[in-house]
Amino acid sequence: MNEIIRNTHASVTNGSLDPQDWSEFRALTHRMLDEAIDGIANVRARPVWQPIPDEVRAAIRTDVPREATSLADVYREFSEHVAPYATGNVHPGFMGWVHGGGTAVGMVAEMLAAGLNANLGGRDHMPIEVERQIVEWMRGLFGFPQGASGIFVTGTSMANLMAVLVARTSALGAPARQHGIGNGGALLTAYASKAAHGCISRAMDIAGFGTDALRKIDIDADHRIDVAALRAQIAIDREVGFKPFLVTASAGTVDIGAIDDLRALADLCREEGLWFHVDGAFGALAILSPELAPLLDGIDLADSIALDFHKWGQVPYDAGFLLVRDGERHRQAFAQPAAYLSREARGLAAGAVWPCDLGPDLSRGFRALKTWFTLKTFGTDRLGAVIARSCALARYLETRVLAEPRLELLAPVNLNIVCFRYRADDAINREIVADVQVSGIAAPSGTTLDGKFAIRAAIVNHRTAESDIDALVSAVIRFGARRTGGLIEVDAPPLAAQ
């Protein structure tokens, strides 16, 4: 018997995936970490983004690797074929979408989390306590009561879906989880502005209501939901037999960063008995800035809030979050007893509410650690100052656009997003966006506002400075002039009038 045990132990030891030479592994991984840090420290020395050559795409399209390859060779392939062609949101010139810039602190925290390899679906261990601590911090910041719950998810798209599911269970009762939404559920209607993120419609689809059950309400001149029009639509729906159950407000619309009148919406939802959800993907973290927090007046009255730490919070991807005022309603929407998930009075299976009771995932990574490191290392005051500075840079870009007769501002600048265009047709402006991206100077994106294609600059990266704004403006003007022969193709108002 002892011989069998010895042979089995030797087989398992030899079959381990640990390095055979820890010293060699340590030296290589230290170099990998050093080069990753160098990549962030020297980010301005490389293009924001560059097109992927065909040969690079082809290089990674291989058959499944059946034989082992040395870590050094795999890292070499990463360094040559992956890292140079990333999205570019670490770079201060990245202004295309609302992507945070990440930090070296967050990168190291992600490495530490991987070393622990903790599953935060449940059980009694400190990584879950770290997540619970962040839930408490967010509860306090947003003025939610004791008993509020929260959970990390991939991003606000998932958090918004989960909020719809919590609202659905609240409206239909727990039996709907077993029997489906039924005839009563088919009459439920939800509301958001026409400027709301597309994931709200997708959430209604996935939740079983269908996208037609989402009423998209007109916006006012400031791109905020028209509260009077919302009230009227709710009345119409009730009159014909529908059952309104949910309003989703935007705290930072995707196109221009507008914030709905949260207090007015909260009052309306209270009067009508509706679930009040706030999609605060990036804008909710304005709560960290004393200068910007008043724009969120009324968010403390929400039934749920979705946000992303990987945007204005500068946490590396991904780190979405859902906060729910009534923790018991949150639990009722997702908790599902199972013998293999039974809770014990002591031991590793101890504890009351596990994260898997608050969302669809049983297997969950330690997203909370990089968020905890970020909040602890920088503090909310400094993060709030970074958020306010990004809005100040947006106002600086606005002044640059208004002072340049070849450019046109297309929307009010609410927070950190500026929508403008070169005074030319849509086709030329689309080409300008691509030209600027391919140049590696900056990476704006595009959107359409009131039928016009807009160059959209979303300033989120904490590294972005006025010089990066100047570089973007210069590039747009240069490529615009090149494509129009230096001419302004539509009538431009006199400079004095701007």
CSV table of C-alpha atoms in Angstrom, one decimal:
chain,number,residue,atom,x,y,z
A,1,MET,CA,0.0,0.0,0.0
A,2,ASN,CA,2.8,2.4,0.9
A,3,GLU,CA,4.4,1.7,-2.5
A,4,ILE,CA,1.2,2.6,-4.3
A,5,ILE,CA,0.9,5.8,-2.3
A,6,ARG,CA,4.5,6.8,-3.1
A,7,ASN,CA,4.0,6.0,-6.8
A,8,THR,CA,0.8,8.0,-7.0
A,9,HIS,CA,2.4,10.9,-5.2
A,10,ALA,CA,5.3,10.9,-7.6
A,11,SER,CA,2.9,10.8,-10.6
A,12,VAL,CA,0.9,13.8,-9.3
A,13,THR,CA,4.1,15.7,-8.5
A,14,ASN,CA,5.5,15.1,-11.9
A,15,GLY,CA,2.2,16.1,-13.5
A,16,SER,CA,2.0,19.4,-11.8
A,17,LEU,CA,1.8,22.6,-13.9
A,18,ASP,CA,4.1,24.5,-11.6
A,19,PRO,CA,7.5,25.6,-13.1
A,20,GLN,CA,10.2,23.0,-12.9
A,21,ASP,CA,12.7,25.7,-12.3
A,22,TRP,CA,11.3,28.4,-10.0
A,23,SER,CA,14.4,30.6,-10.2
A,24,GLU,CA,14.2,30.7,-14.0
A,25,PHE,CA,10.4,31.4,-13.8
A,26,ARG,CA,11.0,34.2,-11.3
A,27,ALA,CA,13.6,35.9,-13.4
A,28,LEU,CA,11.4,35.8,-16.5
A,29,THR,CA,8.2,37.0,-14.8
A,30,HIS,CA,10.1,39.8,-13.1
A,31,ARG,CA,11.2,40.9,-16.6
A,32,MET,CA,7.6,40.6,-17.8
A,33,LEU,CA,6.4,42.8,-14.9
A,34,ASP,CA,9.2,45.3,-15.5
A,35,GLU,CA,8.2,45.6,-19.1
A,36,ALA,CA,4.5,45.9,-18.3
A,37,ILE,CA,5.4,48.8,-16.0
A,38,ASP,CA,7.6,50.3,-18.6
A,39,GLY,CA,4.7,50.1,-21.1
A,40,ILE,CA,2.6,52.3,-18.8
A,41,ALA,CA,5.4,54.6,-17.8
A,42,ASN,CA,6.4,55.3,-21.4
A,43,VAL,CA,2.9,55.1,-23.0
A,44,ARG,CA,3.3,58.4,-24.8
A,45,ALA,CA,6.2,57.0,-26.8
A,46,ARG,CA,3.9,54.8,-28.8
A,47,PRO,CA,0.8,55.4,-31.0
A,48,VAL,CA,-2.6,55.5,-29.3
A,49,TRP,CA,-3.7,52.7,-31.6
A,50,GLN,CA,-2.4,51.2,-34.8
A,51,PRO,CA,-4.1,48.9,-37.4
A,52,ILE,CA,-3.3,45.2,-37.2
A,53,PRO,CA,-1.2,44.0,-40.1
A,54,ASP,CA,-2.6,40.9,-41.9
A,55,GLU,CA,0.6,39.0,-41.1
A,56,VAL,CA,0.0,39.6,-37.4
A,57,ARG,CA,-3.5,38.3,-37.5
A,58,ALA,CA,-2.3,35.3,-39.4
A,59,ALA,CA,0.5,34.7,-36.9
A,60,ILE,CA,-1.9,33.8,-34.1
A,61,ARG,CA,-4.3,31.8,-36.2
A,62,THR,CA,-2.8,28.4,-35.6
A,63,ASP,CA,-4.1,24.9,-34.7
A,64,VAL,CA,-4.8,24.1,-31.1
A,65,PRO,CA,-1.5,23.8,-29.3
A,66,ARG,CA,-1.1,20.2,-28.3
A,67,GLU,CA,2.6,20.3,-27.4
A,68,ALA,CA,4.1,22.6,-24.8
A,69,THR,CA,5.8,25.9,-25.6
A,70,SER,CA,8.2,27.6,-23.3
A,71,LEU,CA,6.8,30.6,-21.4
A,72,ALA,CA,9.6,32.7,-22.8
A,73,ASP,CA,8.4,32.0,-26.4
A,74,VAL,CA,4.7,32.6,-25.5
A,75,TYR,CA,5.7,35.9,-23.9
A,76,ARG,CA,7.7,36.8,-27.0
A,77,GLU,CA,4.6,36.2,-29.2
A,78,PHE,CA,2.5,38.3,-26.8
A,79,SER,CA,5.1,41.2,-27.0
A,80,GLU,CA,5.3,41.1,-30.7
A,81,HIS,CA,1.7,40.3,-31.8
A,82,VAL,CA,-0.7,41.3,-29.0
A,83,ALA,CA,0.6,44.2,-26.9
A,84,PRO,CA,1.4,46.6,-29.7
A,85,TYR,CA,-2.2,46.3,-31.2
A,86,ALA,CA,-4.3,46.7,-28.1
A,87,THR,CA,-7.3,49.1,-27.8
A,88,GLY,CA,-5.1,51.9,-26.6
A,89,ASN,CA,-7.2,53.2,-23.7
A,90,VAL,CA,-4.1,53.2,-21.5
A,91,HIS,CA,-2.8,56.1,-23.7
A,92,PRO,CA,-3.8,59.6,-22.8
A,93,GLY,CA,-4.8,60.3,-26.4
A,94,PHE,CA,-7.6,57.7,-26.2
A,95,MET,CA,-10.8,59.6,-26.2
A,96,GLY,CA,-13.0,57.4,-28.3
A,97,TRP,CA,-15.2,55.6,-25.9
A,98,VAL,CA,-15.8,55.8,-22.1
A,99,HIS,CA,-12.9,53.5,-21.2
A,100,GLY,CA,-10.8,54.2,-18.1
A,101,GLY,CA,-7.0,54.3,-18.4
A,102,GLY,CA,-6.3,51.8,-15.6
A,103,THR,CA,-3.3,52.2,-13.2
A,104,ALA,CA,-0.1,50.4,-12.4
A,105,VAL,CA,-1.6,49.8,-8.9
A,106,GLY,CA,-4.6,48.1,-10.4
A,107,MET,CA,-2.4,46.0,-12.7
A,108,VAL,CA,-0.4,44.7,-9.7
A,109,ALA,CA,-3.6,44.1,-7.7
A,110,GLU,CA,-5.0,42.0,-10.6
A,111,MET,CA,-1.8,39.9,-10.5
A,112,LEU,CA,-2.3,39.4,-6.7
A,113,ALA,CA,-5.9,38.4,-7.2
A,114,ALA,CA,-4.8,35.8,-9.8
A,115,GLY,CA,-2.3,34.4,-7.4
A,116,LEU,CA,-5.0,33.8,-4.8
A,117,ASN,CA,-7.3,32.3,-7.6
A,118,ALA,CA,-10.3,32.9,-5.3
A,119,ASN,CA,-13.8,32.0,-6.4
A,120,LEU,CA,-16.1,34.7,-5.0
A,121,GLY,CA,-19.3,32.8,-5.6
A,122,GLY,CA,-19.6,32.0,-1.9
A,123,ARG,CA,-18.1,30.4,1.2
A,124,ASP,CA,-16.3,32.1,4.2
A,125,HIS,CA,-13.0,33.7,3.1
A,126,MET,CA,-11.5,37.2,3.2
A,127,PRO,CA,-11.8,38.0,-0.5
A,128,ILE,CA,-15.6,38.0,0.0
A,129,GLU,CA,-15.2,40.3,3.0
A,130,VAL,CA,-13.2,42.7,0.8
A,131,GLU,CA,-16.1,42.8,-1.7
A,132,ARG,CA,-18.6,43.3,1.2
A,133,GLN,CA,-16.5,46.2,2.5
A,134,ILE,CA,-16.7,47.9,-0.9
A,135,VAL,CA,-20.5,47.4,-0.9
A,136,GLU,CA,-20.6,49.2,2.4
A,137,TRP,CA,-18.4,52.0,1.1
A,138,MET,CA,-20.7,52.4,-1.9
A,139,ARG,CA,-23.8,52.2,0.3
A,140,GLY,CA,-22.5,55.1,2.3
A,141,LEU,CA,-21.4,57.2,-0.6
A,142,PHE,CA,-24.8,57.0,-2.3
A,143,GLY,CA,-26.8,57.4,0.9
A,144,PHE,CA,-28.4,54.0,0.8
A,145,PRO,CA,-29.8,52.5,4.0
A,146,GLN,CA,-28.6,49.6,6.1
A,147,GLY,CA,-29.6,46.4,4.5
A,148,ALA,CA,-28.7,47.6,1.0
A,149,SER,CA,-26.8,45.0,-1.1
A,150,GLY,CA,-24.3,45.1,-3.8
A,151,ILE,CA,-22.3,42.9,-6.1
A,152,PHE,CA,-19.5,43.1,-8.6
A,153,VAL,CA,-20.3,42.1,-12.2
A,154,THR,CA,-18.6,42.3,-15.6
A,155,GLY,CA,-20.0,45.8,-16.4
A,156,THR,CA,-23.0,48.1,-16.3
A,157,SER,CA,-24.7,46.2,-19.2
A,158,MET,CA,-24.9,43.1,-16.9
A,159,ALA,CA,-25.8,45.3,-13.9
A,160,ASN,CA,-28.6,46.9,-15.8
A,161,LEU,CA,-29.9,43.5,-16.8
A,162,MET,CA,-29.8,42.4,-13.2
A,163,ALA,CA,-31.7,45.5,-12.1
A,164,VAL,CA,-34.4,44.7,-14.6
A,165,LEU,CA,-34.6,41.2,-13.1
A,166,VAL,CA,-34.8,42.5,-9.6
A,167,ALA,CA,-37.6,44.9,-10.6
A,168,ARG,CA,-39.4,42.1,-12.4
A,169,THR,CA,-39.4,39.9,-9.3
A,170,SER,CA,-40.5,42.8,-7.2
A,171,ALA,CA,-43.4,43.5,-9.6
A,172,LEU,CA,-44.5,39.9,-10.2
A,173,GLY,CA,-43.4,38.2,-7.0
A,174,ALA,CA,-41.1,35.3,-6.5
A,175,PRO,CA,-43.3,32.7,-8.2
A,176,ALA,CA,-42.5,34.3,-11.5
A,177,ARG,CA,-39.1,32.8,-11.3
A,178,GLN,CA,-40.7,29.4,-11.4
A,179,HIS,CA,-43.7,29.9,-13.7
A,180,GLY,CA,-42.4,32.7,-15.9
A,181,ILE,CA,-43.8,36.2,-16.5
A,182,GLY,CA,-47.2,34.9,-17.6
A,183,ASN,CA,-50.0,37.1,-18.8
A,184,GLY,CA,-49.4,39.7,-16.0
A,185,GLY,CA,-45.8,40.0,-17.0
A,186,ALA,CA,-46.7,40.5,-20.6
A,187,LEU,CA,-48.4,43.7,-19.6
A,188,LEU,CA,-45.4,45.2,-17.7
A,189,THR,CA,-43.9,48.3,-19.3
A,190,ALA,CA,-40.6,50.1,-18.6
A,191,TYR,CA,-39.4,53.5,-19.4
A,192,ALA,CA,-36.1,55.2,-20.4
A,193,SER,CA,-35.1,58.2,-22.5
A,194,LYS,CA,-34.3,57.9,-26.2
A,195,ALA,CA,-30.7,58.8,-25.2
A,196,ALA,CA,-30.4,55.8,-22.9
A,197,HIS,CA,-27.8,53.1,-23.5
A,198,GLY,CA,-28.8,50.3,-25.9
A,199,CYS,CA,-28.2,47.7,-23.2
A,200,ILE,CA,-31.5,48.8,-21.5
A,201,SER,CA,-33.4,47.5,-24.5
A,202,ARG,CA,-31.3,44.3,-24.5
A,203,ALA,CA,-32.1,43.8,-20.8
A,204,MET,CA,-35.8,43.9,-21.6
A,205,ASP,CA,-35.3,41.4,-24.3
A,206,ILE,CA,-33.3,39.0,-22.2
A,207,ALA,CA,-35.7,39.4,-19.2
A,208,GLY,CA,-38.5,38.1,-21.4
A,209,PHE,CA,-40.5,41.3,-21.9
A,210,GLY,CA,-39.3,42.1,-25.4
A,211,THR,CA,-37.9,45.4,-26.5
A,212,ASP,CA,-41.3,46.8,-27.3
A,213,ALA,CA,-42.1,46.8,-23.6
A,214,LEU,CA,-39.5,49.6,-23.2
A,215,ARG,CA,-41.1,53.0,-23.9
A,216,LYS,CA,-38.4,55.4,-25.2
A,217,ILE,CA,-39.3,58.8,-24.0
A,218,ASP,CA,-38.3,62.1,-25.8
A,219,ILE,CA,-35.5,64.2,-24.5
A,220,ASP,CA,-35.4,67.9,-23.8
A,221,ALA,CA,-32.9,70.5,-25.2
A,222,ASP,CA,-30.3,69.3,-22.7
A,223,HIS,CA,-30.7,65.6,-23.8
A,224,ARG,CA,-32.4,64.7,-20.5
A,225,ILE,CA,-35.6,62.7,-20.3
A,226,ASP,CA,-38.7,64.8,-20.6
A,227,VAL,CA,-40.4,64.1,-17.3
A,228,ALA,CA,-43.7,65.6,-18.4
A,229,ALA,CA,-43.7,63.3,-21.4
A,230,LEU,CA,-42.8,60.3,-19.2
A,231,ARG,CA,-45.7,61.1,-16.9
A,232,ALA,CA,-48.1,61.3,-19.8
A,233,GLN,CA,-46.9,58.0,-21.3
A,234,ILE,CA,-47.3,56.2,-18.0
A,235,ALA,CA,-50.9,57.6,-17.8
A,236,ILE,CA,-51.6,56.4,-21.3
A,237,ASP,CA,-50.3,52.9,-20.6
A,238,ARG,CA,-52.3,52.6,-17.5
A,239,GLU,CA,-55.4,53.7,-19.3
A,240,VAL,CA,-55.2,51.0,-21.9
A,241,GLY,CA,-54.3,48.2,-19.4
A,242,PHE,CA,-50.6,48.1,-19.3
A,243,LYS,CA,-48.7,47.8,-15.9
A,244,PRO,CA,-45.8,50.3,-15.6
A,245,PHE,CA,-43.1,48.9,-13.3
A,246,LEU,CA,-39.7,50.4,-14.0
A,247,VAL,CA,-38.0,53.7,-14.9
A,248,THR,CA,-34.4,53.7,-15.9
A,249,ALA,CA,-32.7,57.1,-15.6
A,250,SER,CA,-29.3,58.0,-17.1
A,251,ALA,CA,-26.6,59.5,-15.0
A,252,GLY,CA,-24.3,60.3,-18.0
A,253,THR,CA,-25.8,59.4,-21.3
A,254,VAL,CA,-23.6,57.5,-23.7
A,255,ASP,CA,-23.6,60.1,-26.4
A,256,ILE,CA,-23.0,63.4,-24.6
A,257,GLY,CA,-23.0,62.6,-20.8
A,258,ALA,CA,-26.3,64.2,-19.9
A,259,ILE,CA,-27.8,63.5,-16.5
A,260,ASP,CA,-31.5,63.1,-16.1
A,261,ASP,CA,-33.4,65.0,-13.4
A,262,LEU,CA,-33.0,62.3,-10.8
A,263,ARG,CA,-35.0,63.9,-8.1
A,264,ALA,CA,-38.0,64.6,-10.3
A,265,LEU,CA,-37.8,61.0,-11.6
A,266,ALA,CA,-37.6,59.7,-8.0
A,267,ASP,CA,-40.6,61.7,-7.0
A,268,LEU,CA,-42.6,60.4,-10.0
A,269,CYS,CA,-41.6,56.8,-9.3
A,270,ARG,CA,-42.7,57.1,-5.7
A,271,GLU,CA,-46.0,58.5,-6.8
A,272,GLU,CA,-46.6,55.8,-9.4
A,273,GLY,CA,-45.2,52.9,-7.4
A,274,LEU,CA,-42.4,52.2,-9.9
A,275,TRP,CA,-38.9,50.8,-9.5
A,276,PHE,CA,-36.4,53.6,-9.9
A,277,HIS,CA,-33.1,52.4,-11.5
A,278,VAL,CA,-30.2,54.6,-12.4
A,279,ASP,CA,-27.8,53.7,-15.1
A,280,GLY,CA,-24.7,55.5,-13.9
A,281,ALA,CA,-22.1,53.5,-15.9
A,282,PHE,CA,-19.6,56.3,-15.6
A,283,GLY,CA,-21.5,59.3,-14.3
A,284,ALA,CA,-22.5,57.8,-10.9
A,285,LEU,CA,-18.9,58.1,-9.8
A,286,ALA,CA,-19.2,61.9,-10.0
A,287,ILE,CA,-20.4,61.4,-6.5
A,288,LEU,CA,-16.7,61.4,-5.6
A,289,SER,CA,-16.2,65.0,-6.7
A,290,PRO,CA,-17.7,67.8,-4.4
A,291,GLU,CA,-17.9,69.9,-7.6
A,292,LEU,CA,-19.9,67.4,-9.6
A,293,ALA,CA,-21.9,65.5,-6.9
A,294,PRO,CA,-24.8,68.0,-6.9
A,295,LEU,CA,-25.5,67.0,-10.5
A,296,LEU,CA,-26.6,63.7,-9.0
A,297,ASP,CA,-29.2,65.1,-6.7
A,298,GLY,CA,-31.8,62.5,-6.1
A,299,ILE,CA,-29.6,59.4,-6.8
A,300,ASP,CA,-29.8,58.5,-3.1
A,301,LEU,CA,-33.6,57.8,-3.7
A,302,ALA,CA,-32.9,55.2,-6.4
A,303,ASP,CA,-34.0,51.6,-5.9
A,304,SER,CA,-30.8,50.4,-7.7
A,305,ILE,CA,-27.7,51.9,-9.3
A,306,ALA,CA,-25.4,50.4,-11.9
A,307,LEU,CA,-21.9,51.7,-12.4
A,308,ASP,CA,-18.5,50.8,-13.7
A,309,PHE,CA,-15.3,51.2,-11.6
A,310,HIS,CA,-13.3,50.5,-14.8
A,311,LYS,CA,-14.4,53.9,-16.3
A,312,TRP,CA,-14.0,57.0,-14.1
A,313,GLY,CA,-12.8,54.8,-11.2
A,314,GLN,CA,-9.7,53.9,-13.3
A,315,VAL,CA,-9.8,50.3,-12.2
A,316,PRO,CA,-8.5,47.8,-14.9
A,317,TYR,CA,-11.2,46.0,-16.8
A,318,ASP,CA,-13.5,44.6,-15.8
A,319,ALA,CA,-15.2,45.9,-12.6
A,320,GLY,CA,-18.9,46.6,-13.0
A,321,PHE,CA,-21.1,47.0,-9.9
A,322,LEU,CA,-24.8,46.9,-8.9
A,323,LEU,CA,-26.1,48.5,-5.7
A,324,VAL,CA,-29.7,47.7,-4.6
A,325,ARG,CA,-31.5,49.6,-1.8
A,326,ASP,CA,-33.5,46.6,-0.6
A,327,GLY,CA,-31.1,43.7,-0.1
A,328,GLU,CA,-33.9,41.2,0.5
A,329,ARG,CA,-35.6,42.0,-2.8
A,330,HIS,CA,-32.2,41.6,-4.5
A,331,ARG,CA,-31.7,38.2,-2.9
A,332,GLN,CA,-35.2,37.1,-3.8
A,333,ALA,CA,-34.5,37.7,-7.5
A,334,PHE,CA,-31.5,35.3,-7.6
A,335,ALA,CA,-31.1,33.1,-4.6
A,336,GLN,CA,-31.7,29.4,-5.3
A,337,PRO,CA,-31.2,26.6,-2.7
A,338,ALA,CA,-29.0,23.7,-3.7
A,339,ALA,CA,-27.6,20.9,-1.6
A,340,TYR,CA,-24.1,21.5,-2.8
A,341,LEU,CA,-24.4,25.2,-1.8
A,342,SER,CA,-25.8,24.5,1.7
A,343,ARG,CA,-24.6,26.9,4.4
A,344,GLU,CA,-23.2,25.6,7.6
A,345,ALA,CA,-22.8,27.1,11.1
A,346,ARG,CA,-19.0,26.8,11.0
A,347,GLY,CA,-16.2,25.9,8.6
A,348,LEU,CA,-15.6,27.1,5.0
A,349,ALA,CA,-19.2,26.8,4.1
A,350,ALA,CA,-20.3,29.2,6.9
A,351,GLY,CA,-21.8,32.6,6.2
A,352,ALA,CA,-25.2,33.9,5.4
A,353,VAL,CA,-25.8,35.6,2.1
A,354,TRP,CA,-23.3,34.6,-0.5
A,355,PRO,CA,-22.6,36.6,-3.7
A,356,CYS,CA,-24.2,33.8,-5.7
A,357,ASP,CA,-27.5,34.7,-4.0
A,358,LEU,CA,-27.3,38.2,-5.5
A,359,GLY,CA,-26.6,37.4,-9.2
A,360,PRO,CA,-26.5,34.7,-11.8
A,361,ASP,CA,-22.8,33.7,-11.4
A,362,LEU,CA,-21.5,31.0,-9.1
A,363,SER,CA,-18.0,31.2,-10.5
A,364,ARG,CA,-16.8,34.8,-9.9
A,365,GLY,CA,-13.3,36.4,-10.0
A,366,PHE,CA,-11.8,38.7,-7.4
A,367,ARG,CA,-12.7,41.9,-9.1
A,368,ALA,CA,-13.1,43.6,-5.8
A,369,LEU,CA,-9.4,43.4,-5.0
A,370,LYS,CA,-8.2,45.8,-7.8
A,371,THR,CA,-11.1,48.1,-6.8
A,372,TRP,CA,-10.1,47.9,-3.1
A,373,PHE,CA,-6.4,48.6,-4.0
A,374,THR,CA,-7.5,51.6,-6.1
A,375,LEU,CA,-9.8,53.1,-3.5
A,376,LYS,CA,-7.3,52.5,-0.7
A,377,THR,CA,-4.2,53.7,-2.6
A,378,PHE,CA,-5.5,56.9,-4.1
A,379,GLY,CA,-8.5,57.7,-1.9
A,380,THR,CA,-11.8,59.0,-3.0
A,381,ASP,CA,-10.7,62.7,-2.8
A,382,ARG,CA,-8.0,62.2,-5.3
A,383,LEU,CA,-10.2,60.1,-7.6
A,384,GLY,CA,-12.8,62.7,-7.4
A,385,ALA,CA,-10.3,65.4,-8.4
A,386,VAL,CA,-9.3,63.3,-11.4
A,387,ILE,CA,-13.0,63.0,-12.4
A,388,ALA,CA,-13.5,66.8,-12.1
A,389,ARG,CA,-10.3,67.4,-14.1
A,390,SER,CA,-11.6,65.3,-17.0
A,391,CYS,CA,-14.7,67.5,-17.1
A,392,ALA,CA,-12.4,70.6,-17.0
A,393,LEU,CA,-10.5,69.2,-20.0
A,394,ALA,CA,-13.8,68.7,-21.8
A,395,ARG,CA,-14.6,72.3,-21.3
A,396,TYR,CA,-11.2,73.2,-22.6
A,397,LEU,CA,-11.9,71.2,-25.7
A,398,GLU,CA,-15.3,73.0,-26.0
A,399,THR,CA,-13.5,76.4,-26.0
A,400,ARG,CA,-11.1,75.2,-28.7
A,401,VAL,CA,-14.0,74.0,-30.9
A,402,LEU,CA,-15.9,77.3,-30.4
A,403,ALA,CA,-12.8,79.3,-31.2
A,404,GLU,CA,-12.1,77.5,-34.5
A,405,PRO,CA,-14.3,78.5,-37.5
A,406,ARG,CA,-13.6,75.1,-39.2
A,407,LEU,CA,-15.2,73.2,-36.3
A,408,GLU,CA,-18.8,73.0,-35.1
A,409,LEU,CA,-20.0,72.0,-31.6
A,410,LEU,CA,-23.0,69.7,-31.9
A,411,ALA,CA,-24.2,69.3,-28.3
A,412,PRO,CA,-23.9,70.9,-24.9
A,413,VAL,CA,-20.9,69.7,-22.8
A,414,ASN,CA,-22.4,68.3,-19.6
A,415,LEU,CA,-19.5,66.3,-18.1
A,416,ASN,CA,-16.5,64.9,-20.0
A,417,ILE,CA,-17.9,64.2,-23.5
A,418,VAL,CA,-17.6,66.6,-26.4
A,419,CYS,CA,-19.4,66.1,-29.7
A,420,PHE,CA,-18.2,68.2,-32.6
A,421,ARG,CA,-17.4,68.0,-36.2
A,422,TYR,CA,-15.4,69.5,-39.0
A,423,ARG,CA,-17.5,71.8,-41.1
A,424,ALA,CA,-18.0,69.2,-43.9
A,425,ASP,CA,-20.5,66.5,-44.7
A,426,ASP,CA,-21.0,63.3,-42.7
A,427,ALA,CA,-18.8,61.1,-45.1
A,428,ILE,CA,-15.8,63.4,-44.7
A,429,ASN,CA,-16.2,63.5,-40.9
A,430,ARG,CA,-16.3,59.7,-40.8
A,431,GLU,CA,-13.1,59.6,-42.7
A,432,ILE,CA,-11.6,62.2,-40.4
A,433,VAL,CA,-12.3,60.0,-37.4
A,434,ALA,CA,-10.6,57.0,-39.1
A,435,ASP,CA,-7.7,59.2,-40.3
A,436,VAL,CA,-7.0,60.4,-36.7
A,437,GLN,CA,-7.2,56.9,-35.3
A,438,VAL,CA,-4.9,55.4,-37.9
A,439,SER,CA,-2.4,58.3,-37.4
A,440,GLY,CA,-1.9,57.1,-33.8
A,441,ILE,CA,-2.2,60.7,-32.6
A,442,ALA,CA,-5.5,60.3,-30.9
A,443,ALA,CA,-8.5,58.0,-30.9
A,444,PRO,CA,-11.9,59.7,-31.0
A,445,SER,CA,-15.1,57.9,-31.9
A,446,GLY,CA,-18.2,58.8,-33.8
A,447,THR,CA,-21.9,59.1,-33.1
A,448,THR,CA,-25.0,60.7,-34.7
A,449,LEU,CA,-26.8,63.6,-33.1
A,450,ASP,CA,-29.9,65.1,-34.6
A,451,GLY,CA,-29.1,63.5,-37.9
A,452,LYS,CA,-25.5,64.7,-38.1
A,453,PHE,CA,-22.4,62.6,-37.7
A,454,ALA,CA,-20.3,63.8,-34.8
A,455,ILE,CA,-16.7,63.4,-33.8
A,456,ARG,CA,-17.0,62.2,-30.1
A,457,ALA,CA,-14.3,62.8,-27.6
A,458,ALA,CA,-14.9,61.1,-24.3
A,459,ILE,CA,-12.2,62.2,-21.8
A,460,VAL,CA,-11.8,59.6,-19.2
A,461,ASN,CA,-8.1,58.7,-18.9
A,462,HIS,CA,-6.4,60.3,-15.9
A,463,ARG,CA,-3.3,60.8,-18.0
A,464,THR,CA,-4.9,63.1,-20.5
A,465,ALA,CA,-3.7,66.7,-20.5
A,466,GLU,CA,-4.4,69.9,-22.4
A,467,SER,CA,-1.6,69.0,-24.8
A,468,ASP,CA,-3.5,65.8,-25.8
A,469,ILE,CA,-6.6,67.9,-26.4
A,470,ASP,CA,-4.5,70.3,-28.6
A,471,ALA,CA,-3.1,67.3,-30.5
A,472,LEU,CA,-6.7,66.0,-31.2
A,473,VAL,CA,-7.9,69.4,-32.5
A,474,SER,CA,-4.9,69.9,-34.7
A,475,ALA,CA,-5.2,66.4,-36.2
A,476,VAL,CA,-8.9,66.9,-36.9
A,477,ILE,CA,-8.2,70.3,-38.6
A,478,ARG,CA,-5.3,68.9,-40.6
A,479,PHE,CA,-7.1,65.8,-41.8
A,480,GLY,CA,-10.3,67.8,-42.5
A,481,ALA,CA,-8.4,70.4,-44.6
A,482,ARG,CA,-6.6,67.6,-46.5
A,483,ARG,CA,-9.9,66.0,-47.4
A,484,THR,CA,-11.7,69.2,-48.3
A,485,GLY,CA,-8.8,70.9,-50.0
A,486,GLY,CA,-8.6,73.4,-47.2
A,487,LEU,CA,-12.1,74.6,-47.8
A,488,ILE,CA,-15.0,74.8,-45.4
A,489,GLU,CA,-17.8,72.9,-47.2
A,490,VAL,CA,-20.8,74.3,-45.4
A,491,ASP,CA,-21.6,77.8,-44.3
A,492,ALA,CA,-19.8,78.7,-41.1
A,493,PRO,CA,-20.9,81.5,-38.8
A,494,PRO,CA,-18.5,84.4,-38.3
A,495,LEU,CA,-16.0,83.8,-35.6
A,496,ALA,CA,-17.3,86.7,-33.6
A,497,ALA,CA,-20.7,85.0,-33.5
A,498,GLN,CA,-19.3,81.9,-31.9
